[in-house]
Every structure is written in C-alpha cells, then in structure tokens.
Amino acid sequence: MEEIKFEEAIKKLEDISKELESGKLDLDESVSKFEEGMKLSKICTKMLNEAEKRINILIDKDGEISEENFTPEE
C-alpha cells in the first residue's frame, strides 16, 4: 500500500466499516474489504507507535528547558 497519511487511513477504515456493516457486499467483496481494513489498521498502529516514540515533553526546570521521553499512562 502506498504511503498514506494517518487521517486518510482512518477515513478509509471508517468507509470500509460502513460497507461491511451494510450487508450489501458479497462474500468475496467482504473478504477483500476486510483484508484492506486489516492492512490499514496495521499501518495506523505503526504510525501511532512511531509518533509515540517521537513525543517529548518539554519541562521548565529552574529556568532551563529539558526534554524527557514521553511515557504514556496506563
């Protein structure tokens, strides 16, 4: 799949979901759409993981700016 922006991938996932939920696709079309959705889902997950790694928090300590790695809360 060509390079795609996160927002575009999410929009395509939403469209695929609506198509699958409509019940208007035959089995082959449904399987094909599901496969496309899974690929998009993996791409989105990868993008989110990469973005999370790049996020840094800037903290002002005693007039100095320092960077700390972002640690998500669970």
PDB file of C-alpha atoms in Angstrom:
ATOM      1  CA  MET A   1       0.000   0.000   0.000  1.00  0.00           C
ATOM      2  CA  GLU A   2       1.368   3.421  -0.959  1.00  0.00           C
ATOM      3  CA  GLU A   3       2.299   5.923   1.717  1.00  0.00           C
ATOM      4  CA  ILE A   4      -0.817   7.333   3.297  1.00  0.00           C
ATOM      5  CA  LYS A   5      -1.493   9.938   5.962  1.00  0.00           C
ATOM      6  CA  PHE A   6      -2.949   8.771   9.266  1.00  0.00           C
ATOM      7  CA  GLU A   7      -6.171  10.751   8.822  1.00  0.00           C
ATOM      8  CA  GLU A   8      -6.691   9.324   5.330  1.00  0.00           C
ATOM      9  CA  ALA A   9      -6.157   5.788   6.613  1.00  0.00           C
ATOM     10  CA  ILE A  10      -8.683   6.309   9.415  1.00  0.00           C
ATOM     11  CA  LYS A  11     -11.225   7.704   6.932  1.00  0.00           C
ATOM     12  CA  LYS A  12     -10.746   4.685   4.678  1.00  0.00           C
ATOM     13  CA  LEU A  13     -11.167   2.362   7.668  1.00  0.00           C
ATOM     14  CA  GLU A  14     -14.436   4.106   8.549  1.00  0.00           C
ATOM     15  CA  ASP A  15     -15.656   3.745   4.958  1.00  0.00           C
ATOM     16  CA  ILE A  16     -14.735   0.053   4.880  1.00  0.00           C
ATOM     17  CA  SER A  17     -16.510  -0.497   8.179  1.00  0.00           C
ATOM     18  CA  LYS A  18     -19.686   1.119   6.842  1.00  0.00           C
ATOM     19  CA  GLU A  19     -19.522  -1.010   3.689  1.00  0.00           C
ATOM     20  CA  LEU A  20     -19.077  -4.203   5.682  1.00  0.00           C
ATOM     21  CA  GLU A  21     -21.894  -3.277   8.068  1.00  0.00           C
ATOM     22  CA  SER A  22     -24.253  -2.508   5.181  1.00  0.00           C
ATOM     23  CA  GLY A  23     -24.526  -6.191   4.301  1.00  0.00           C
ATOM     24  CA  LYS A  24     -24.636  -5.299   0.610  1.00  0.00           C
ATOM     25  CA  LEU A  25     -21.293  -6.888  -0.299  1.00  0.00           C
ATOM     26  CA  ASP A  26     -20.961 -10.472  -1.433  1.00  0.00           C
ATOM     27  CA  LEU A  27     -18.567 -12.809   0.353  1.00  0.00           C
ATOM     28  CA  ASP A  28     -15.591 -12.140  -1.928  1.00  0.00           C
ATOM     29  CA  GLU A  29     -16.032  -8.372  -1.664  1.00  0.00           C
ATOM     30  CA  SER A  30     -16.410  -8.608   2.098  1.00  0.00           C
ATOM     31  CA  VAL A  31     -13.217 -10.641   2.478  1.00  0.00           C
ATOM     32  CA  SER A  32     -11.343  -8.235   0.206  1.00  0.00           C
ATOM     33  CA  LYS A  33     -12.566  -5.206   2.175  1.00  0.00           C
ATOM     34  CA  PHE A  34     -11.702  -6.926   5.459  1.00  0.00           C
ATOM     35  CA  GLU A  35      -8.143  -7.618   4.214  1.00  0.00           C
ATOM     36  CA  GLU A  36      -7.777  -3.970   3.153  1.00  0.00           C
ATOM     37  CA  GLY A  37      -9.066  -2.856   6.546  1.00  0.00           C
ATOM     38  CA  MET A  38      -6.575  -5.071   8.370  1.00  0.00           C
ATOM     39  CA  LYS A  39      -3.693  -3.617   6.336  1.00  0.00           C
ATOM     40  CA  LEU A  40      -4.874  -0.084   7.110  1.00  0.00           C
ATOM     41  CA  SER A  41      -5.240  -0.955  10.780  1.00  0.00           C
ATOM     42  CA  LYS A  42      -1.642  -2.209  10.915  1.00  0.00           C
ATOM     43  CA  ILE A  43      -0.433   0.947   9.157  1.00  0.00           C
ATOM     44  CA  CYS A  44      -2.306   3.149  11.659  1.00  0.00           C
ATOM     45  CA  THR A  45      -0.918   1.203  14.605  1.00  0.00           C
ATOM     46  CA  LYS A  46       2.611   1.558  13.237  1.00  0.00           C
ATOM     47  CA  MET A  47       2.129   5.312  12.723  1.00  0.00           C
ATOM     48  CA  LEU A  48       0.830   5.748  16.263  1.00  0.00           C
ATOM     49  CA  ASN A  49       3.717   3.754  17.727  1.00  0.00           C
ATOM     50  CA  GLU A  50       6.259   5.800  15.781  1.00  0.00           C
ATOM     51  CA  ALA A  51       4.614   9.078  16.811  1.00  0.00           C
ATOM     52  CA  GLU A  52       4.582   7.998  20.445  1.00  0.00           C
ATOM     53  CA  LYS A  53       8.335   7.334  20.279  1.00  0.00           C
ATOM     54  CA  ARG A  54       8.971  10.845  18.945  1.00  0.00           C
ATOM     55  CA  ILE A  55       6.884  12.682  21.516  1.00  0.00           C
ATOM     56  CA  ASN A  56       8.937  14.522  24.072  1.00  0.00           C
ATOM     57  CA  ILE A  57       7.717  16.606  26.952  1.00  0.00           C
ATOM     58  CA  LEU A  58       9.401  19.936  27.477  1.00  0.00           C
ATOM     59  CA  ILE A  59       9.736  20.837  31.115  1.00  0.00           C
ATOM     60  CA  ASP A  60      10.903  24.152  32.502  1.00  0.00           C
ATOM     61  CA  LYS A  61      13.197  23.460  35.473  1.00  0.00           C
ATOM     62  CA  ASP A  62      14.848  26.378  37.235  1.00  0.00           C
ATOM     63  CA  GLY A  63      14.801  28.446  34.057  1.00  0.00           C
ATOM     64  CA  GLU A  64      16.232  25.607  31.949  1.00  0.00           C
ATOM     65  CA  ILE A  65      14.308  23.691  29.352  1.00  0.00           C
ATOM     66  CA  SER A  66      14.895  19.957  29.429  1.00  0.00           C
ATOM     67  CA  GLU A  67      13.429  17.132  27.421  1.00  0.00           C
ATOM     68  CA  GLU A  68      12.051  13.935  28.836  1.00  0.00           C
ATOM     69  CA  ASN A  69      10.781  10.987  26.871  1.00  0.00           C
ATOM     70  CA  PHE A  70       7.022  10.674  26.829  1.00  0.00           C
ATOM     71  CA  THR A  71       5.727   7.819  28.952  1.00  0.00           C
ATOM     72  CA  PRO A  72       2.038   7.043  28.387  1.00  0.00           C
ATOM     73  CA  GLU A  73      -0.129   6.437  31.433  1.00  0.00           C
ATOM     74  CA  GLU A  74      -1.899   3.105  31.508  1.00  0.00           C
TER      75      GLU A  74
END
